[in-house]
């Protein structure tokens, strides 16, 4: 069994390693960060603008969030990381006292910024808010995250779409490696863990090379980037089956960025991933799509206007404890703000409860046998919905 990984800023212990028979790479562990401990496998709700849309910190605790993700790019542009630092840091600013992971901003710079120009030193882009010109470098991304004071900072990378031509992926992956070293050199807070990002797209050779390179650096955790984009589930599984076996003896947590549908989370856990984030459960909730065991309900459908049942019988969330499908359907049709809060509470409760069921199954050493039951509970989300990325 691998010894726990321990650094000044974090500790990760694989408490239930994968079984020796090779039936699954799923494992259960405990990640301890400056603001608390996180059981893995775990899902991180996304608080883009220092808030998970429509929820208060009390709501977040009630849905079972033990760690959230916030976006470096958005907070740098508005309200500004220096302002947040003056106001006591991100935890104090948003009144969230549990762990926070900040992404590096690499994905948003590439996907949201206009007129972006990538050179060896960094990326120049125009703000999607007001058109002003900005420049991100590995050093700046690390400085912004240090000012925010997140528990986990992520190295600045250059993501590309999985379907990009091989030479584009190879070029971005090599640059990501050089930026990973610069990000580590720019690390300034002993209380902040730093995760590195593996790239390499769908090409097995590039993915393997990136895995070995990033795992060879003294990061506290390893992000598997460049997936949850436009690839098929089979292509994603194949990329994971290249990367994860190379990390079999690596004691650090593995984080697949941007994946959010219950079915996708389950398959990635099965392939050895420990951490996830996505806006998906909250985004589809605001569109009226409520996740329930084995499927989903579209609360914009007229049929629910006379339905006195809760969205999900037995669900402990704020919505299901107190309100009917009819009431929520009415709120959506009237565009009442409470609809977004209640629906988000439910979908995040469903997602985090699903992860808890996965952890319990791994801890009981019954995960391979439980897979059919867990797959049935996860239901199916269409590919287009499942690959909507963090924005
Ligand atoms: Zn509920």
Short mmCIF file of C-alpha atoms and ligand atoms in Angstrom, two decimals:
data_model
loop_
_atom_site.label_atom_id
_atom_site.label_comp_id
_atom_site.label_asym_id
_atom_site.label_seq_id
_atom_site.Cartn_x
_atom_site.Cartn_y
_atom_site.Cartn_z
CA UNK A 1 0.00 0.00 0.00
CA UNK A 2 1.26 3.46 -0.90
CA UNK A 3 2.32 5.66 2.01
CA UNK A 4 0.31 8.90 2.48
CA UNK A 5 1.48 11.98 0.58
CA UNK A 6 2.38 14.75 3.01
CA UNK A 7 3.46 18.33 2.35
CA UNK A 8 3.26 21.56 4.32
CA UNK A 9 -0.04 22.49 2.65
CA UNK A 10 -1.81 19.16 2.19
CA UNK A 11 -1.96 15.48 3.03
CA UNK A 12 -3.54 12.73 0.96
CA UNK A 13 -4.12 9.24 2.20
CA UNK A 14 -5.58 6.47 0.05
CA UNK A 15 -7.55 4.65 2.72
CA UNK A 16 -9.10 2.00 0.48
CA UNK A 17 -6.81 1.17 -2.45
CA UNK A 18 -8.14 -0.52 -5.59
CA UNK A 19 -8.56 -4.31 -5.27
CA UNK A 20 -5.65 -6.45 -6.42
CA UNK A 21 -7.86 -8.35 -8.89
CA UNK A 22 -7.91 -5.35 -11.26
CA UNK A 23 -11.72 -5.21 -11.37
CA UNK A 24 -11.63 -1.44 -10.79
CA UNK A 25 -9.17 1.40 -10.19
CA UNK A 26 -11.67 3.13 -7.88
CA UNK A 27 -10.22 4.07 -4.50
CA UNK A 28 -11.31 6.01 -1.42
CA UNK A 29 -9.16 8.51 0.39
CA UNK A 30 -8.93 11.59 2.58
CA UNK A 31 -7.46 14.87 1.35
CA UNK A 32 -6.57 17.25 4.18
CA UNK A 33 -6.18 20.92 3.29
CA UNK A 34 -5.68 24.14 5.24
CA UNK A 35 -9.44 24.68 5.75
CA UNK A 36 -10.48 21.10 6.34
CA UNK A 37 -10.65 17.52 5.12
CA UNK A 38 -12.26 16.22 1.94
CA UNK A 39 -13.32 12.63 1.45
CA UNK A 40 -12.60 11.27 -2.02
CA UNK A 41 -13.97 10.52 -4.57
CA UNK A 42 -15.51 13.97 -4.33
CA UNK A 43 -17.36 16.50 -6.48
CA UNK A 44 -16.68 20.24 -6.17
CA UNK A 45 -19.55 22.65 -6.95
CA UNK A 46 -18.34 25.66 -8.92
CA UNK A 47 -18.57 29.16 -7.47
CA UNK A 48 -17.47 31.13 -10.51
CA UNK A 49 -17.87 34.64 -9.10
CA UNK A 50 -17.18 33.69 -5.45
CA UNK A 51 -20.72 32.30 -5.21
CA UNK A 52 -22.34 29.10 -6.38
CA UNK A 53 -25.12 30.73 -8.38
CA UNK A 54 -28.36 31.15 -6.38
CA UNK A 55 -27.02 29.53 -3.19
CA UNK A 56 -25.88 30.94 0.14
CA UNK A 57 -22.97 29.37 2.04
CA UNK A 58 -25.57 27.83 4.37
CA UNK A 59 -27.28 26.20 1.37
CA UNK A 60 -23.90 24.88 0.22
CA UNK A 61 -23.22 23.24 3.56
CA UNK A 62 -26.70 21.73 3.54
CA UNK A 63 -26.29 20.17 0.10
CA UNK A 64 -23.16 18.51 1.46
CA UNK A 65 -20.36 20.47 -0.21
CA UNK A 66 -17.02 19.90 1.52
CA UNK A 67 -14.93 21.81 -1.04
CA UNK A 68 -15.83 24.22 -3.83
CA UNK A 69 -14.02 25.55 -6.88
CA UNK A 70 -13.73 29.22 -7.74
CA UNK A 71 -12.45 30.77 -10.96
CA UNK A 72 -9.21 32.73 -10.97
CA UNK A 73 -9.96 34.41 -14.33
CA UNK A 74 -13.34 35.76 -13.24
CA UNK A 75 -12.16 37.00 -9.82
CA UNK A 76 -9.05 38.61 -11.33
CA UNK A 77 -11.26 40.62 -13.71
CA UNK A 78 -14.03 41.32 -11.20
CA UNK A 79 -13.82 42.36 -8.36
CA UNK A 80 -10.02 41.97 -8.60
CA UNK A 81 -7.80 39.65 -6.57
CA UNK A 82 -6.04 42.53 -4.83
CA UNK A 83 -9.38 43.84 -3.58
CA UNK A 84 -10.31 40.38 -2.28
CA UNK A 85 -6.93 40.15 -0.56
CA UNK A 86 -7.44 43.55 1.11
CA UNK A 87 -10.84 42.35 2.31
CA UNK A 88 -9.30 39.34 4.02
CA UNK A 89 -9.05 36.73 1.27
CA UNK A 90 -11.59 34.66 -0.64
CA UNK A 91 -12.81 32.54 2.30
CA UNK A 92 -13.69 35.62 4.34
CA UNK A 93 -15.03 37.53 1.32
CA UNK A 94 -17.63 34.83 0.51
CA UNK A 95 -17.98 33.51 4.07
CA UNK A 96 -17.02 29.95 3.19
CA UNK A 97 -14.80 28.33 5.80
CA UNK A 98 -14.24 24.99 4.09
CA UNK A 99 -11.62 24.27 1.40
CA UNK A 100 -11.56 26.15 -1.90
CA UNK A 101 -9.69 25.13 -5.04
CA UNK A 102 -9.01 27.84 -7.59
CA UNK A 103 -8.39 26.91 -11.21
CA UNK A 104 -5.52 28.60 -13.01
CA UNK A 105 -7.60 30.66 -15.42
CA UNK A 106 -6.03 28.89 -18.39
CA UNK A 107 -9.29 27.45 -19.63
CA UNK A 108 -11.24 30.71 -19.35
CA UNK A 109 -8.47 32.79 -20.94
CA UNK A 110 -8.65 30.49 -23.94
CA UNK A 111 -12.42 29.98 -24.09
CA UNK A 112 -13.80 33.37 -22.97
CA UNK A 113 -11.13 35.94 -23.69
CA UNK A 114 -11.30 37.51 -27.15
CA UNK A 115 -8.34 38.11 -29.44
CA UNK A 116 -6.10 35.88 -27.40
CA UNK A 117 -2.47 35.59 -28.39
CA UNK A 118 -0.39 32.78 -26.91
CA UNK A 119 3.38 33.21 -26.81
CA UNK A 120 6.08 31.43 -24.87
CA UNK A 121 5.79 33.78 -21.92
CA UNK A 122 1.99 33.89 -21.50
CA UNK A 123 -1.38 34.74 -23.02
CA UNK A 124 -2.66 38.20 -23.96
CA UNK A 125 -6.43 38.49 -24.19
CA UNK A 126 -9.33 40.90 -24.07
CA UNK A 127 -11.71 40.75 -21.12
CA UNK A 128 -15.10 39.26 -22.02
CA UNK A 129 -16.61 41.92 -19.71
CA UNK A 130 -15.35 45.22 -21.09
CA UNK A 131 -12.82 44.50 -23.84
CA UNK A 132 -9.84 45.67 -21.77
CA UNK A 133 -6.52 44.00 -22.58
CA UNK A 134 -4.88 41.69 -20.03
CA UNK A 135 -1.98 39.30 -19.89
CA UNK A 136 -1.77 36.06 -17.93
CA UNK A 137 1.55 34.36 -17.28
CA UNK A 138 2.25 31.39 -15.00
CA UNK A 139 3.67 33.82 -12.44
CA UNK A 140 0.61 36.09 -12.55
CA UNK A 141 -1.83 33.15 -12.29
CA UNK A 142 0.01 31.91 -9.20
CA UNK A 143 0.14 35.43 -7.74
CA UNK A 144 -3.61 35.88 -8.21
CA UNK A 145 -4.33 32.55 -6.53
CA UNK A 146 -1.97 33.40 -3.65
CA UNK A 147 -3.86 36.68 -3.14
CA UNK A 148 -7.18 34.83 -3.14
CA UNK A 149 -5.78 32.43 -0.56
CA UNK A 150 -7.39 29.24 -1.88
CA UNK A 151 -6.44 25.91 -0.29
CA UNK A 152 -5.39 24.55 -3.68
CA UNK A 153 -3.90 26.58 -6.54
CA UNK A 154 -3.56 25.10 -10.01
CA UNK A 155 -0.61 25.62 -12.34
CA UNK A 156 -1.23 27.76 -15.42
CA UNK A 157 -1.66 25.66 -18.56
CA UNK A 158 -2.65 25.95 -22.19
CA UNK A 159 -5.71 23.78 -22.74
CA UNK A 160 -6.79 22.82 -26.24
CA UNK A 161 -9.87 20.99 -27.46
CA UNK A 162 -9.41 17.22 -27.42
CA UNK A 163 -10.17 17.05 -31.14
CA UNK A 164 -7.41 19.52 -32.06
CA UNK A 165 -4.78 18.37 -34.60
CA UNK A 166 -1.88 16.45 -33.10
CA UNK A 167 0.69 19.20 -33.69
CA UNK A 168 -1.53 21.72 -31.90
CA UNK A 169 -1.92 19.37 -28.93
CA UNK A 170 1.83 18.60 -28.90
CA UNK A 171 2.76 22.28 -28.94
CA UNK A 172 0.30 23.21 -26.16
CA UNK A 173 1.34 20.21 -24.06
CA UNK A 174 5.03 21.09 -24.27
CA UNK A 175 4.24 24.69 -23.33
CA UNK A 176 2.08 23.48 -20.44
CA UNK A 177 5.11 21.54 -19.15
CA UNK A 178 7.35 24.63 -19.24
CA UNK A 179 4.61 26.68 -17.56
CA UNK A 180 4.20 23.97 -14.90
CA UNK A 181 7.82 24.43 -13.86
CA UNK A 182 7.41 28.21 -13.82
CA UNK A 183 4.19 27.91 -11.78
CA UNK A 184 5.99 25.83 -9.17
CA UNK A 185 8.88 28.30 -9.04
CA UNK A 186 6.34 31.11 -8.44
CA UNK A 187 4.70 29.34 -5.50
CA UNK A 188 4.67 31.73 -2.51
CA UNK A 189 2.33 30.38 0.20
CA UNK A 190 3.28 27.42 2.39
CA UNK A 191 -0.41 26.98 3.32
CA UNK A 192 -1.52 26.58 -0.32
CA UNK A 193 -1.24 23.26 -2.14
CA UNK A 194 -0.40 23.42 -5.85
CA UNK A 195 -1.73 20.94 -8.41
CA UNK A 196 -0.18 20.46 -11.85
CA UNK A 197 -2.13 19.79 -15.04
CA UNK A 198 -1.55 16.82 -17.32
CA UNK A 199 -2.45 17.58 -20.95
CA UNK A 200 -1.82 15.53 -24.09
CA UNK A 201 -5.28 15.39 -25.61
CA UNK A 202 -6.47 12.04 -26.92
CA UNK A 203 -3.12 10.96 -28.37
CA UNK A 204 -1.85 8.06 -26.20
CA UNK A 205 1.81 8.96 -26.67
CA UNK A 206 1.31 12.65 -25.83
CA UNK A 207 -0.99 11.82 -22.90
CA UNK A 208 1.52 9.30 -21.48
CA UNK A 209 4.42 11.71 -21.93
CA UNK A 210 2.53 14.52 -20.21
CA UNK A 211 1.50 12.23 -17.35
CA UNK A 212 5.11 11.20 -16.71
CA UNK A 213 6.40 14.76 -17.00
CA UNK A 214 3.87 16.39 -14.67
CA UNK A 215 4.02 13.50 -12.19
CA UNK A 216 7.79 14.02 -12.09
CA UNK A 217 7.35 17.51 -10.64
CA UNK A 218 6.76 18.21 -6.91
CA UNK A 219 3.06 19.09 -7.20
CA UNK A 220 0.65 18.21 -4.38
CA UNK A 221 -1.92 16.77 -6.77
CA UNK A 222 -2.36 15.94 -10.44
CA UNK A 223 -5.11 17.41 -12.63
CA UNK A 224 -6.09 15.52 -15.74
CA UNK A 225 -6.84 18.35 -18.15
CA UNK A 226 -7.98 18.63 -21.74
CA UNK A 227 -10.91 16.24 -21.28
CA UNK A 228 -14.61 16.89 -20.60
CA UNK A 229 -14.52 18.81 -23.86
CA UNK A 230 -15.65 17.58 -27.27
CA UNK A 231 -14.45 13.98 -26.88
CA UNK A 232 -16.77 10.95 -26.72
CA UNK A 233 -17.05 9.01 -23.44
CA UNK A 234 -15.08 6.16 -25.06
CA UNK A 235 -12.27 8.55 -26.03
CA UNK A 236 -12.22 9.96 -22.50
CA UNK A 237 -12.08 6.47 -20.99
CA UNK A 238 -9.19 5.60 -23.31
CA UNK A 239 -7.24 8.71 -22.27
CA UNK A 240 -7.81 7.86 -18.59
CA UNK A 241 -6.69 4.29 -19.24
CA UNK A 242 -3.42 5.72 -20.55
CA UNK A 243 -2.81 8.24 -17.75
CA UNK A 244 -4.03 6.55 -14.57
CA UNK A 245 -2.04 3.27 -14.82
CA UNK A 246 1.13 5.39 -15.01
CA UNK A 247 0.11 6.83 -11.62
CA UNK A 248 -0.64 3.50 -9.92
CA UNK A 249 2.16 3.98 -7.40
CA UNK A 250 1.78 7.75 -7.12
CA UNK A 251 0.44 8.82 -3.71
CA UNK A 252 -1.15 12.10 -4.85
CA UNK A 253 -4.83 12.87 -5.62
CA UNK A 254 -6.04 12.83 -9.25
CA UNK A 255 -8.52 15.46 -10.40
CA UNK A 256 -10.39 15.32 -13.71
CA UNK A 257 -11.35 18.88 -14.54
CA UNK A 258 -14.79 19.82 -15.85
CA UNK A 259 -16.77 16.57 -15.63
CA UNK A 260 -20.22 16.74 -14.06
CA UNK A 261 -22.92 14.27 -15.12
CA UNK A 262 -23.46 11.45 -12.58
CA UNK A 263 -22.90 8.78 -15.25
CA UNK A 264 -19.60 10.36 -16.34
CA UNK A 265 -18.45 10.81 -12.74
CA UNK A 266 -19.11 7.14 -12.00
CA UNK A 267 -17.11 5.87 -14.98
CA UNK A 268 -14.18 8.17 -14.17
CA UNK A 269 -14.15 7.03 -10.53
CA UNK A 270 -14.10 3.46 -11.85
CA UNK A 271 -10.97 4.45 -13.80
CA UNK A 272 -9.22 5.86 -10.74
CA UNK A 273 -10.12 9.56 -10.53
CA UNK A 274 -10.55 11.16 -7.07
CA UNK A 275 -11.80 14.73 -7.66
CA UNK A 276 -14.19 16.47 -10.03
CA UNK A 277 -15.78 19.87 -10.67
CA UNK A 278 -18.42 21.13 -13.05
CA UNK A 279 -21.06 23.81 -13.42
CA UNK A 280 -23.35 21.19 -15.00
CA UNK A 281 -25.64 20.16 -12.07
CA UNK A 282 -26.32 23.81 -11.19
CA UNK A 283 -26.62 25.03 -14.77
CA UNK A 284 -29.16 22.42 -15.84
CA UNK A 285 -31.06 23.02 -12.58
CA UNK A 286 -31.52 26.67 -13.51
CA UNK A 287 -32.94 25.48 -16.82
CA UNK A 288 -35.55 23.41 -15.00
CA UNK A 289 -33.90 20.00 -15.34
CA UNK A 290 -34.00 18.10 -12.05
CA UNK A 291 -31.91 14.95 -11.60
CA UNK A 292 -33.62 11.98 -9.96
CA UNK A 293 -32.58 8.33 -9.62
CA UNK A 294 -32.47 6.82 -13.10
CA UNK A 295 -33.33 9.96 -15.04
CA UNK A 296 -34.47 13.54 -14.89
CA UNK A 297 -37.59 15.67 -14.73
CA UNK A 298 -38.11 18.79 -16.83
CA UNK A 299 -40.03 21.09 -14.50
CA UNK A 300 -40.89 23.39 -17.39
CA UNK A 301 -43.22 20.67 -18.62
CA UNK A 302 -46.91 21.55 -18.07
CA UNK A 303 -47.61 18.08 -16.73
CA UNK A 304 -45.99 19.01 -13.42
CA UNK A 305 -48.29 21.98 -12.74
CA UNK A 306 -50.79 19.65 -11.03
CA UNK A 307 -48.29 17.23 -9.49
CA UNK A 308 -48.40 17.33 -5.67
CA UNK A 309 -45.44 14.95 -5.22
CA UNK A 310 -41.94 16.10 -4.25
CA UNK A 311 -39.35 16.10 -7.04
CA UNK A 312 -37.70 13.09 -5.40
CA UNK A 313 -39.33 11.12 -2.61
CA UNK A 314 -36.99 10.86 0.39
CA UNK A 315 -34.52 13.48 -0.87
CA UNK A 316 -33.33 15.56 2.12
CA UNK A 317 -32.90 18.82 0.16
CA UNK A 318 -34.68 22.09 0.86
CA UNK A 319 -36.88 21.64 -2.22
CA UNK A 320 -38.03 18.06 -1.65
CA UNK A 321 -38.56 18.45 2.11
CA UNK A 322 -41.07 21.23 1.74
CA UNK A 323 -42.38 21.80 -1.77
CA UNK A 324 -44.20 19.97 -4.54
CA UNK A 325 -43.33 19.55 -8.21
CA UNK A 326 -46.37 21.72 -8.89
CA UNK A 327 -44.95 24.59 -6.85
CA UNK A 328 -41.53 24.41 -8.51
CA UNK A 329 -43.13 24.16 -11.97
CA UNK A 330 -45.15 27.28 -11.15
CA UNK A 331 -42.03 29.15 -9.97
CA UNK A 332 -40.21 28.32 -13.21
CA UNK A 333 -43.12 29.48 -15.35
CA UNK A 334 -43.37 32.71 -13.35
CA UNK A 335 -39.57 33.13 -13.55
CA UNK A 336 -39.46 33.50 -9.77
CA UNK A 337 -35.94 33.64 -8.34
CA UNK A 338 -36.68 30.97 -5.72
CA UNK A 339 -36.94 28.40 -8.53
CA UNK A 340 -33.21 28.68 -9.25
CA UNK A 341 -32.25 28.28 -5.59
CA UNK A 342 -34.50 25.28 -4.95
CA UNK A 343 -33.58 23.48 -8.17
CA UNK A 344 -29.85 24.04 -7.58
CA UNK A 345 -30.13 22.76 -4.01
CA UNK A 346 -31.73 19.59 -5.34
CA UNK A 347 -29.29 18.82 -8.18
CA UNK A 348 -26.24 19.44 -5.98
CA UNK A 349 -27.76 17.31 -3.21
CA UNK A 350 -28.38 14.55 -5.76
CA UNK A 351 -24.82 14.78 -7.13
CA UNK A 352 -23.07 14.92 -3.75
CA UNK A 353 -25.27 12.11 -2.39
CA UNK A 354 -24.34 10.06 -5.45
CA UNK A 355 -20.65 10.59 -4.68
CA UNK A 356 -21.30 9.55 -1.06
CA UNK A 357 -22.94 6.35 -2.33
CA UNK A 358 -19.90 5.68 -4.50
CA UNK A 359 -17.55 6.22 -1.54
CA UNK A 360 -19.62 3.92 0.67
CA UNK A 361 -19.53 1.24 -2.02
CA UNK A 362 -15.74 1.52 -2.38
CA UNK A 363 -15.29 1.42 1.40
CA UNK A 364 -17.48 -1.70 1.58
CA UNK A 365 -15.27 -3.27 -1.13
CA UNK A 366 -18.39 -3.93 -3.21
CA UNK A 367 -17.86 -1.27 -5.90
CA UNK A 368 -17.41 -3.58 -8.92
CA UNK A 369 -20.53 -5.54 -7.95
CA UNK A 370 -22.43 -2.30 -7.26
CA UNK A 371 -21.62 -0.73 -10.65
CA UNK A 372 -24.85 -1.83 -12.41
CA UNK A 373 -26.96 -0.43 -9.57
CA UNK A 374 -24.96 2.83 -9.49
CA UNK A 375 -25.17 3.14 -13.29
CA UNK A 376 -28.94 2.73 -13.11
CA UNK A 377 -29.16 5.47 -10.47
CA UNK A 378 -26.93 7.84 -12.45
CA UNK A 379 -29.27 7.87 -15.42
CA UNK A 380 -28.17 9.39 -18.68
CA UNK A 381 -27.47 13.00 -19.60
CA UNK A 382 -27.10 13.73 -23.28
CA UNK A 383 -23.58 14.25 -24.55
CA UNK A 384 -24.20 17.86 -25.46
CA UNK A 385 -25.37 18.65 -21.95
CA UNK A 386 -22.62 16.68 -20.25
CA UNK A 387 -19.80 18.43 -22.08
CA UNK A 388 -20.86 21.99 -21.28
CA UNK A 389 -17.79 23.38 -19.66
CA UNK A 390 -17.05 25.73 -16.85
CA UNK A 391 -17.54 29.34 -17.85
ZN1 LIG B 1 -34.33 17.16 -3.49
#
